[in-house]
XYZ file of C-alpha atoms in Angstrom:
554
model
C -8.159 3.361 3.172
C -4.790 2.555 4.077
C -3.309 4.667 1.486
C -5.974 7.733 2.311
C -5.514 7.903 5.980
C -2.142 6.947 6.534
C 0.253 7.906 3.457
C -1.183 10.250 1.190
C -4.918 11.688 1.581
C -6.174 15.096 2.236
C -6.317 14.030 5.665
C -5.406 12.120 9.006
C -6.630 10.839 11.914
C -4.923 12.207 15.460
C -5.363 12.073 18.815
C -6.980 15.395 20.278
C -7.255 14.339 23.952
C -7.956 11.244 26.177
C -10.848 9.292 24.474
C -10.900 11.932 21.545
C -9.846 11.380 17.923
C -9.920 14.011 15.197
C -9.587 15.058 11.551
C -6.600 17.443 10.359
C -5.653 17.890 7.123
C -2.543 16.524 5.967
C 0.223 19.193 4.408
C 1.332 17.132 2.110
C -1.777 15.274 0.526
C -1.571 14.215 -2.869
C -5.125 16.328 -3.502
C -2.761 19.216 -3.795
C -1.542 18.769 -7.146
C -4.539 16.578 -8.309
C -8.553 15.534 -7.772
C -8.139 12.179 -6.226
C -10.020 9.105 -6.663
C -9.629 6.427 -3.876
C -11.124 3.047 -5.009
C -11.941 0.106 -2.763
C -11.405 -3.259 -4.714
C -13.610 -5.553 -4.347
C -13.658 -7.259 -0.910
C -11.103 -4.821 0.550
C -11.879 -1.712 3.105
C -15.517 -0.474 2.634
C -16.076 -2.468 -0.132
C -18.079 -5.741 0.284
C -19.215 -9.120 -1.036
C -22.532 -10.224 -0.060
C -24.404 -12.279 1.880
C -23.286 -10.014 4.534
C -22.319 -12.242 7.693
C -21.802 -11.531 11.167
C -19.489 -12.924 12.861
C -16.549 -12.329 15.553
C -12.839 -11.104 14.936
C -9.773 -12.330 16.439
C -7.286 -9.093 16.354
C -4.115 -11.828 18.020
C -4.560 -13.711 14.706
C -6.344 -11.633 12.426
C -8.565 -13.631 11.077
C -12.693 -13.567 11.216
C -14.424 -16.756 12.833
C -18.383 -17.821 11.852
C -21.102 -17.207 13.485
C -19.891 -15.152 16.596
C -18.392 -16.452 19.437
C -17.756 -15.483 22.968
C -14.342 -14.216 24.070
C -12.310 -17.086 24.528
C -10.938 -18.167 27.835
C -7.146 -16.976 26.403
C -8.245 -13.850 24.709
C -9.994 -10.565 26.406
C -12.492 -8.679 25.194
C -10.000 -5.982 23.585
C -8.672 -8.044 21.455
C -11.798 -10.437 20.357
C -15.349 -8.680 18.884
C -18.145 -9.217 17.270
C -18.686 -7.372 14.149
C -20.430 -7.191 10.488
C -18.152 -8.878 7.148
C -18.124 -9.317 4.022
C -19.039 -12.589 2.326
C -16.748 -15.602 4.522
C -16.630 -17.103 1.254
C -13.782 -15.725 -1.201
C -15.087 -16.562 -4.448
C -18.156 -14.875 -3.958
C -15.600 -11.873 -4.953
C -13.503 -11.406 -8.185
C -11.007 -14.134 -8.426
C -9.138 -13.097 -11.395
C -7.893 -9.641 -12.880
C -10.525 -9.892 -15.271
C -13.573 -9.684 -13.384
C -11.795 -6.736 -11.039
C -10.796 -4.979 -14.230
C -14.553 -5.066 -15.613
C -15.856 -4.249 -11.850
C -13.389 -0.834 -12.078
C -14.143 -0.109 -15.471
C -18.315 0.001 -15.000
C -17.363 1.922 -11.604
C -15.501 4.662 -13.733
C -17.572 4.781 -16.068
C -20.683 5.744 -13.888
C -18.602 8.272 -11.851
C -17.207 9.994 -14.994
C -21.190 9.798 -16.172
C -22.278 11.294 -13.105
C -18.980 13.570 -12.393
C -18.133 14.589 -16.265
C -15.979 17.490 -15.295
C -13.522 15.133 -13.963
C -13.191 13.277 -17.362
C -10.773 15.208 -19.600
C -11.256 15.041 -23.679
C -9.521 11.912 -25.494
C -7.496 14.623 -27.665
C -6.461 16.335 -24.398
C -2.525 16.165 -23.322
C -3.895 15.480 -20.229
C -5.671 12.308 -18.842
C -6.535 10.188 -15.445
C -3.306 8.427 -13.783
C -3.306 5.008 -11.722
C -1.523 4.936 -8.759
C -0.953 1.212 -6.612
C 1.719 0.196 -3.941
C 3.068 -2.965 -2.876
C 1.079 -5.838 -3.998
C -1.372 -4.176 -6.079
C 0.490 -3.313 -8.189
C 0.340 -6.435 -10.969
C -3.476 -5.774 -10.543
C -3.279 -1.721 -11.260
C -0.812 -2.441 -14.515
C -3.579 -4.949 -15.555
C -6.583 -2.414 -14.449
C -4.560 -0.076 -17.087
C -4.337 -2.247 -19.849
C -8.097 -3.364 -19.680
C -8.980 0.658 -19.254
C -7.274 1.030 -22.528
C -8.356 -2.005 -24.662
C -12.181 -0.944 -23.665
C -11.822 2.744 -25.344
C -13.996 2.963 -28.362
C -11.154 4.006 -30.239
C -9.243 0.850 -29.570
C -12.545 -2.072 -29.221
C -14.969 -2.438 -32.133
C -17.168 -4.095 -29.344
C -17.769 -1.319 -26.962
C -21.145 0.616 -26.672
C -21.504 4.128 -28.486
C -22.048 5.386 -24.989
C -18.658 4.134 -23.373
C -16.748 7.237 -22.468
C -13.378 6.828 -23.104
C -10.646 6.559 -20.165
C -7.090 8.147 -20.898
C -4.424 6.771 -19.098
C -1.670 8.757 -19.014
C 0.461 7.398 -16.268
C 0.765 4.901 -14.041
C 2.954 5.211 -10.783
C 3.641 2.074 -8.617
C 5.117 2.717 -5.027
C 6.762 -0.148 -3.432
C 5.653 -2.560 -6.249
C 5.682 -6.101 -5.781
C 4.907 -9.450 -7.815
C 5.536 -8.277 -11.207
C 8.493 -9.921 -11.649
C 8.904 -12.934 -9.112
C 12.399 -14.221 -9.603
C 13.291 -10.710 -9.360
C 11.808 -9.948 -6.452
C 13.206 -13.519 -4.777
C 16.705 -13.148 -5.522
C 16.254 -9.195 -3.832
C 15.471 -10.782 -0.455
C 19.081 -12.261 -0.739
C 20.572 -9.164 -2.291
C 18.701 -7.379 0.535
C 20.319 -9.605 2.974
C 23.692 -9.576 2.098
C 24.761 -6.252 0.321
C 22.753 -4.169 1.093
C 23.753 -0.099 1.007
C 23.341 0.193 4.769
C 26.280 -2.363 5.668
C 23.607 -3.751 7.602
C 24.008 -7.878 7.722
C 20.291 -9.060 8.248
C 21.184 -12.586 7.271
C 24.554 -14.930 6.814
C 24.590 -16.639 3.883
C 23.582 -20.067 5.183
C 20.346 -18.411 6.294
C 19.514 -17.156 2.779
C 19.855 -20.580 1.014
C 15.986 -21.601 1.748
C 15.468 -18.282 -0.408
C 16.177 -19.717 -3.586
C 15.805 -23.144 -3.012
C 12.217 -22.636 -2.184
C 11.808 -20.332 -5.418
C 13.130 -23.253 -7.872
C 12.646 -26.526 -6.504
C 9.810 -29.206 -7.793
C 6.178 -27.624 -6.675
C 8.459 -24.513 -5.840
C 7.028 -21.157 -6.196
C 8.427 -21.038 -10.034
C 6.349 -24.295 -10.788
C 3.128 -22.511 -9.189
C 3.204 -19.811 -11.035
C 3.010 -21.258 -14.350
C -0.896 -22.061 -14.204
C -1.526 -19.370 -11.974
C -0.126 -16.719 -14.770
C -1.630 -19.291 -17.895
C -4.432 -21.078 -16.554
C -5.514 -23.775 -19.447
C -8.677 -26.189 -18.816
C -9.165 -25.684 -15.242
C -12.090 -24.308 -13.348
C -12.419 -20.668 -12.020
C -11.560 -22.223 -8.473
C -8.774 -24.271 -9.184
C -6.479 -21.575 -10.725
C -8.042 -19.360 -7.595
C -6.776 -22.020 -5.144
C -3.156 -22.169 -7.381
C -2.623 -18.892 -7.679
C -2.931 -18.670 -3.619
C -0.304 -21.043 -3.144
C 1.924 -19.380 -5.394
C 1.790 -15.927 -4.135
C 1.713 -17.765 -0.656
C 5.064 -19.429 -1.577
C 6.437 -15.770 -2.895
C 5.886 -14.319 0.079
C 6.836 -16.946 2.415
C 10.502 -16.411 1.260
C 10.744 -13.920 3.607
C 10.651 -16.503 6.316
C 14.347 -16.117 7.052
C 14.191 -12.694 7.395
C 11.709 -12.996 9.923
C 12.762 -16.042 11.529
C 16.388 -14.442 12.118
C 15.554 -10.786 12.552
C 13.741 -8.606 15.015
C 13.482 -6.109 11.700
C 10.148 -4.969 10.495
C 9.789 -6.219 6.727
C 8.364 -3.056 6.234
C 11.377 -0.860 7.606
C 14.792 -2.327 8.138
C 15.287 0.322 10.632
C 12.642 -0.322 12.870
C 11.675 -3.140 15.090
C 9.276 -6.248 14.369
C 6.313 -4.666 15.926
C 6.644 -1.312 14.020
C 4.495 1.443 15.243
C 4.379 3.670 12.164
C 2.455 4.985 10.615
C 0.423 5.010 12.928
C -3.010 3.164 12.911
C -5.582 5.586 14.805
C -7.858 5.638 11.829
C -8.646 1.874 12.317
C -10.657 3.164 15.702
C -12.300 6.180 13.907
C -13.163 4.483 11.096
C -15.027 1.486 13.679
C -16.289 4.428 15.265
C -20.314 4.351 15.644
C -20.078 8.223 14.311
C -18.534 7.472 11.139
C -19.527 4.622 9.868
C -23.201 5.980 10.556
C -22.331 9.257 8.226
C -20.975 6.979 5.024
C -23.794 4.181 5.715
C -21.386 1.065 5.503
C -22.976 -1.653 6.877
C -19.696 -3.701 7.663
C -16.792 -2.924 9.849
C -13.945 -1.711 8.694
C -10.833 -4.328 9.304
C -7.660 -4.110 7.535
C -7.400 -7.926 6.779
C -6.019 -8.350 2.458
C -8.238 -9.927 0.017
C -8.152 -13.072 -1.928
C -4.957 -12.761 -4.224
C -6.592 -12.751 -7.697
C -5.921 -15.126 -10.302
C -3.233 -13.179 -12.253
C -4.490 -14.642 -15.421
C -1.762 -12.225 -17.796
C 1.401 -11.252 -17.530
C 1.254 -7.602 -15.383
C 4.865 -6.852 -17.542
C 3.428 -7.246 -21.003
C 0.662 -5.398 -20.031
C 3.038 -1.963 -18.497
C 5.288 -3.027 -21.931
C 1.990 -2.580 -23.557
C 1.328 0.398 -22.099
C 4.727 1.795 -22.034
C 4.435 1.317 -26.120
C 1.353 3.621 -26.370
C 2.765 6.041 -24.492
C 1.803 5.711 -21.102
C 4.061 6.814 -19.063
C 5.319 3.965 -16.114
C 7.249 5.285 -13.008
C 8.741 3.100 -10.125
C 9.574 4.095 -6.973
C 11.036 2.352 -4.254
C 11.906 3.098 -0.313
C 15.721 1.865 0.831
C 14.711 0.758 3.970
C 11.446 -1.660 2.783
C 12.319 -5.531 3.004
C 9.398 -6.848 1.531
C 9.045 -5.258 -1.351
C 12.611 -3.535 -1.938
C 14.108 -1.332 -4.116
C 16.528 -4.341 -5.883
C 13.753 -5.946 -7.248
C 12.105 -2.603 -8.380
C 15.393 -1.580 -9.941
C 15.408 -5.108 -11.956
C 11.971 -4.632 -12.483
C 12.377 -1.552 -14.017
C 15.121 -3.063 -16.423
C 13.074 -6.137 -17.274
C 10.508 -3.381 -18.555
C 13.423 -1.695 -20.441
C 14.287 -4.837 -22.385
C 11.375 -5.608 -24.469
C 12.092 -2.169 -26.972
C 14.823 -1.038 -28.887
C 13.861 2.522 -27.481
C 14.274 1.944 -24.428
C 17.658 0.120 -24.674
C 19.804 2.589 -23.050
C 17.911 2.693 -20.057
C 20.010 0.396 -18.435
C 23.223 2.540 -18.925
C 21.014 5.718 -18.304
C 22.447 7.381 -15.061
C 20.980 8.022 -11.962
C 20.748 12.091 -11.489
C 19.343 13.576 -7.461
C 16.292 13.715 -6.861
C 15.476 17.489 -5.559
C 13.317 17.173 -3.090
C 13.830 20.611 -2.436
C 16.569 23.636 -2.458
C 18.469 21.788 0.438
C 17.393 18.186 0.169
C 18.131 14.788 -2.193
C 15.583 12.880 -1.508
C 16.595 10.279 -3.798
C 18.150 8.356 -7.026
C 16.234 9.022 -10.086
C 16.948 6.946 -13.594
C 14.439 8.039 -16.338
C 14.237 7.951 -19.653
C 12.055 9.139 -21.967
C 8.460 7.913 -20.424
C 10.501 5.300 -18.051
C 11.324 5.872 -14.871
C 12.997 3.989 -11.534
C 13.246 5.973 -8.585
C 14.918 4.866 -4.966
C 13.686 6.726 -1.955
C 16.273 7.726 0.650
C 15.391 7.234 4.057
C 12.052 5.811 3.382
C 10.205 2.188 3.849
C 7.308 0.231 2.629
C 5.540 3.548 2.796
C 6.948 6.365 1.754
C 4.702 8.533 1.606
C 4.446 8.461 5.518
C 8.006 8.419 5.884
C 9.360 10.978 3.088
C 6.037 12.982 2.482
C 7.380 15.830 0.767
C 9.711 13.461 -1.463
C 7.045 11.170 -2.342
C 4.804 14.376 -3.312
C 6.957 15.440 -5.654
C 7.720 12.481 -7.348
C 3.916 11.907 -7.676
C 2.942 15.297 -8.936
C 6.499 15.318 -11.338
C 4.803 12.416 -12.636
C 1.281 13.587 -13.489
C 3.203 16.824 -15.440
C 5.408 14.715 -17.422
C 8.197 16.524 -16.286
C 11.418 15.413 -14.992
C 11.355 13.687 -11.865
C 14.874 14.902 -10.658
C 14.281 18.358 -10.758
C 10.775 19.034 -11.808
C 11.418 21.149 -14.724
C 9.723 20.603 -17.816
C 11.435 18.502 -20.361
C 10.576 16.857 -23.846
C 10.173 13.595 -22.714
C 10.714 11.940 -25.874
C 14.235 12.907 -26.232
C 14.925 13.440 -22.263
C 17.721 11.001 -20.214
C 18.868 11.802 -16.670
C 22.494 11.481 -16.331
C 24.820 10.927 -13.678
C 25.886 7.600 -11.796
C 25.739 4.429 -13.240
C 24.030 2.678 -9.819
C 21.796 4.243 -7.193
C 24.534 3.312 -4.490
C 25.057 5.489 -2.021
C 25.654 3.627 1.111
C 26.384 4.415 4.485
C 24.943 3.910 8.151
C 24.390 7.582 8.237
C 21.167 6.989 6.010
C 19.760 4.830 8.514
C 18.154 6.395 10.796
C 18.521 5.470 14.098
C 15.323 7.024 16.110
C 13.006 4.600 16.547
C 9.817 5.576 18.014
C 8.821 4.110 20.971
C 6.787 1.317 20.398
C 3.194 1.877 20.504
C 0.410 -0.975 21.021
C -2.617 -0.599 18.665
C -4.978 -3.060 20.019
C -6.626 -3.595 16.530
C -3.034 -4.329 15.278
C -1.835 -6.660 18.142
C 0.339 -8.905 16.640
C 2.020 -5.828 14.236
C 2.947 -3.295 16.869
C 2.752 -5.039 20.120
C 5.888 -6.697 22.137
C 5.672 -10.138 23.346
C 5.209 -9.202 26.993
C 2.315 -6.357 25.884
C 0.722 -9.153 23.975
C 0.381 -11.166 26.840
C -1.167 -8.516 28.964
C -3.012 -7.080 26.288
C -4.354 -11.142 26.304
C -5.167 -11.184 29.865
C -7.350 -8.254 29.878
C -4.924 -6.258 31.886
C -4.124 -2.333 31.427
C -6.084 0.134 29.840
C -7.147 1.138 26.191
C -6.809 4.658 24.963
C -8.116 5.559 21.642
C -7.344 2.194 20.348
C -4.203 2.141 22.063
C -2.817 -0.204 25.270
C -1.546 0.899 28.294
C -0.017 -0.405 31.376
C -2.159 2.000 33.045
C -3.862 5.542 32.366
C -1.156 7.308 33.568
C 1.425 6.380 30.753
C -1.061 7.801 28.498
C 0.670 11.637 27.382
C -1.056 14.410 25.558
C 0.169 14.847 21.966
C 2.934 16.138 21.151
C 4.616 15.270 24.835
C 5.376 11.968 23.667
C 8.066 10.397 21.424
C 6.806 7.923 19.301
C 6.357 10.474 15.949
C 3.097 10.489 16.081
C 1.704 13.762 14.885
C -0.379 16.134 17.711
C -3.795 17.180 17.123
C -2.930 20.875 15.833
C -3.504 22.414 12.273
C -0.659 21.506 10.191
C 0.948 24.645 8.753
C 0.991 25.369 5.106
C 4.862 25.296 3.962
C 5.294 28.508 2.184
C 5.823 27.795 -1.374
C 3.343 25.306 -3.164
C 4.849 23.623 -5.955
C 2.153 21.777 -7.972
C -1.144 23.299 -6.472
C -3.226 25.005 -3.680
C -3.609 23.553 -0.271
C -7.417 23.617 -0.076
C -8.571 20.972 2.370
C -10.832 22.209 5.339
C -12.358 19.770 7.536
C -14.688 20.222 10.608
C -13.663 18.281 13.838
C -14.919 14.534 13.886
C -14.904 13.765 17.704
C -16.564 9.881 17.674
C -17.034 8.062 21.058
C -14.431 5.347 21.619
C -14.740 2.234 20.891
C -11.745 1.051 22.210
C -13.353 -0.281 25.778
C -14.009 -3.665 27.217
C -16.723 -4.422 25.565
C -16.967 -7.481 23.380
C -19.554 -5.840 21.235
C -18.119 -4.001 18.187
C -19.425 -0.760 17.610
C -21.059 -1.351 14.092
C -24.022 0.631 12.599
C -25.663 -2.732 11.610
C -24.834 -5.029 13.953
C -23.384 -7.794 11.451
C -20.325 -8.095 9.634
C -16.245 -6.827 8.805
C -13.951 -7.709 6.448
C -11.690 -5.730 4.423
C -8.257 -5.063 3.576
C -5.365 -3.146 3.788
C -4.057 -3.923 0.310
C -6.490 -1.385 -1.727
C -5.884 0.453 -5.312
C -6.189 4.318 -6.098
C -7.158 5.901 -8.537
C -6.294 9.306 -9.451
C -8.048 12.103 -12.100
């Protein structure tokens, strides 16, 4: 949900007027170029573990608390409701990449059952590509793998009535956790050299870094069982694998402990406003979630880490053998998942084949965005590709739309992802510069948007002296957002945080990849953004969900 409503979906949520949120389509929505498949996995966004459980969610800490509760004495009844969750207990979901993979697979297989025209023949050129970003995407490159070893063509075990699912590319934006010590030695690179000139940490602060990644019980000792679980139970490696992934993530500690950076945007402060998280109210809104029947709330809190049980780069090395093609993109500007460790991802990939043993000397060529813009630095060869985003964050395709559309629909065609034009990939190299290195401030940009507090994302967008108010019950709420008082509330489009204004966005005038199609009625849901403790739910019990979800597109 995430992914559909703030990045790269047909459409968007904005605000209209005072206590009125509405639907516009997005111009640059992936669904131009391809039919689009947005998946839920399990225990994250709509999707749901049962018993169902009501309980009451704390939006200061984000975090769910059994059975309900009344608003405590240091909270307000913004930012503390009662609401409708998934299962409180995480292994009544899919622990390991297993279980998820065989959940996908039976989910495809009844939509392609039920939907058949969106299932292309096994000795078509074309096929259905997975798409993931950040965290997801060890899970997607294992989704892949188990899509592929299931084909009838490929499992003397499957039924005569398994329809076979092509995969024909797989795109990860942002990735992160496929290759661990690559990804904690980037948080130093990130640091210290990075292309901005930008000094986020001295070099005394970036010792913890490492030393955390390779001491005794570090996070390189964790990850042993976690990836090669031997005799234990379906808990234990559960519980191990969270403390590894726990540990890989907590080495951005520094960062955050010496910074007022976003980890999601260099550029931008801690409490980032973009993009912006409107669609958290509509989705809560009494209006919607009676018109998809979800009987849970809609929260953006991540899942339980699965239980990585296989190696996510033998399976993309796997995949990259069968042809498959693999692209990596990465935006400049993203901390947590930056575009050093995709770069040495993408040349830990390379490694493993003979073919593919020029990649690392392959150049970097532009990436056209358009006739007058480089968006970014594109190295690809043959059905490999690494691509850094100028300009952009932890999500790109909010913050370089028409980039990041390109790139995506370059790689459904199989063309080249510089330019666009169609190449033989299995003789095709970019050239040009031997590092994606162009530097300077001037890439930076320096307007920030005025921060904006989103009282379902208090402790992610809100200042320290907001939170406190926000805590206190003072101020007003505005479709979902806090305010000192009505009056700082502006119309869209009057205001400068870069928030888009509830007009039609305008067609550009040449379509690349496809026709801009979308047409969506007005949703005008009442707001639930008051003082009321209750949450607006259409079954009065239970949330949970996440913003960490895969997608899936056909």
């Amino acid at each position: 949900m995430s992914g559909f409503w703030q990045e790269n979906g047909p459409c968007e949520v904005v605000e209209k007027d005072k206590d009125h949120l509405e639907v516009k389509a997005r111009e640059w929505g992936w669904d131009r170029a391809s039919n689009m498949l947005y998946i839920d996995l399990p225990s994250v966004g709509f999707s749901y573990t049962t018993p169902i459980t009501n309980g009451s969610y704390d939006f200061y800490n984000a975090t769910t608390i059994f059975p309900p509760q009344p608003v405590p004495k240091w909270s307000s009844p913004w930012a503390f409701m009662n609401g409708t969750f998934s299962s409180p207990y995480p292994l009544n979901s899919s622990a390991n990449t297993t279980a998820t993979a065989r959940l996908v697979w039976h989910l495809l297989q009844t939509f392609l059952s039920t939907f058949p025209q969106y299932n292309t023949p096994s000795n078509s050129s074309t096929g259905i590509s997975l798409f993931a970003k950040g965290t997801t995407a060890p899970l997607a490159a294992l989704l892949a793998s188990y899509f592929h070893s299931q084909n009838p063509s490929t499992s003397s075990t499957t039924l005569s009535t398994t329809l076979p699912i092509k995969i024909t590319s797989l795109g990860l934006l942002s990735p992160c956790g496929l290759d661990p010590l690559s990804q904690a030695q980037s948080y130093v690179t990130m640091a210290l050299n990075n292309t901005f000139h930008l000094p986020l940490l001295t070099q005394d602060q970036t010792t913890p870094i490492m030393s955390a990644y390779h001491r005794r019980r570090g996070c390189s000792d964790l990850l042993l069982p976690c990836r090669h679980p031997s005799s234990s139970t379906n808990s234990e490696t559960l519980l191990v694998c969270l403390q590894a992934w726990e540990c890989i993530y907590g080495l951005t500690i520094p960062y955050q402990q010496h910074t007022s950076r976003s980890l999601y945007d260099i550029s931008s402060p801690s409490f980032d406003p973009l993009p912006n998280q409107t669609y958290l109210t509509f989705l809560n809104s009494p209006k919607f979630l009676s018109a998809i029947g979800s009987p849970i709330n809609f929260t953006d809190l991540p899942p339980p880490l699965p239980a990585l049980r296989d190696d996510p780069l033998v399976a993309i090395k796997e995949l990259l053998s069968q042809g498959v093609r693999i692209a990596l993109l990465s935006g400049d500007r993203d901390y947590l998942c930056n575009w050093y460790s995709g770069q040495s991802t993408s040349l830990s990939i390379a490694g493993s084949f003979s073919r593919y043993n020029a990649f690392h000397t392959t150049g970097y060529a532009p990436l056209l965005t358009n006739k007058t813009y480089t968006g970014g630095s594109t190295r690809q060869l043959s059905n490999l590709s690494f691509t850094r985003v100028y300009d952009a964050g932890h999500f790109p395709s909010h913050s370089q739309a028409e980039t990041t559309f390109e790139i995506f629909s370059r790689i459904i065609l199989g063309s080249s992802i510089s330019t666009g034009e169609k190449v033989n990939l299995a003789s095709f190299a970019t050239k040009g510069t031997p590092e994606a290195d162009k530097t300077g401030p001037e890439l930076l940009a320096t307007n920030v948007p005025n921060a904006r507090c989103y009282i379902r994302k208090v402790a992610d967008t809100c200042d320290d002296e907001s939170v406190r108010a926000v805590l206190r019950g003072e101020g007003v709420v505005i479709n979902g957002v806090w305010y000192n008082s009505a009056g700082d509330w502006q119309l869209p489009g009057q205001r400068s945080d870069g928030e888009a204004a509830g007009e039609e966005a305008a067609p550009t005038s040449t379509i690349m990849t496809g026709i801009f199609t979308t047409s969506l009625s007005a949703a005008k849901p009442t707001s639930s953004s008051g003082g009321s403790s209750a949450w607006d739910n259409p079954a009065r019990g239970l949330l949970m969900v996440t913003v960490l979800a895969g997608l899936l597109l056909l």
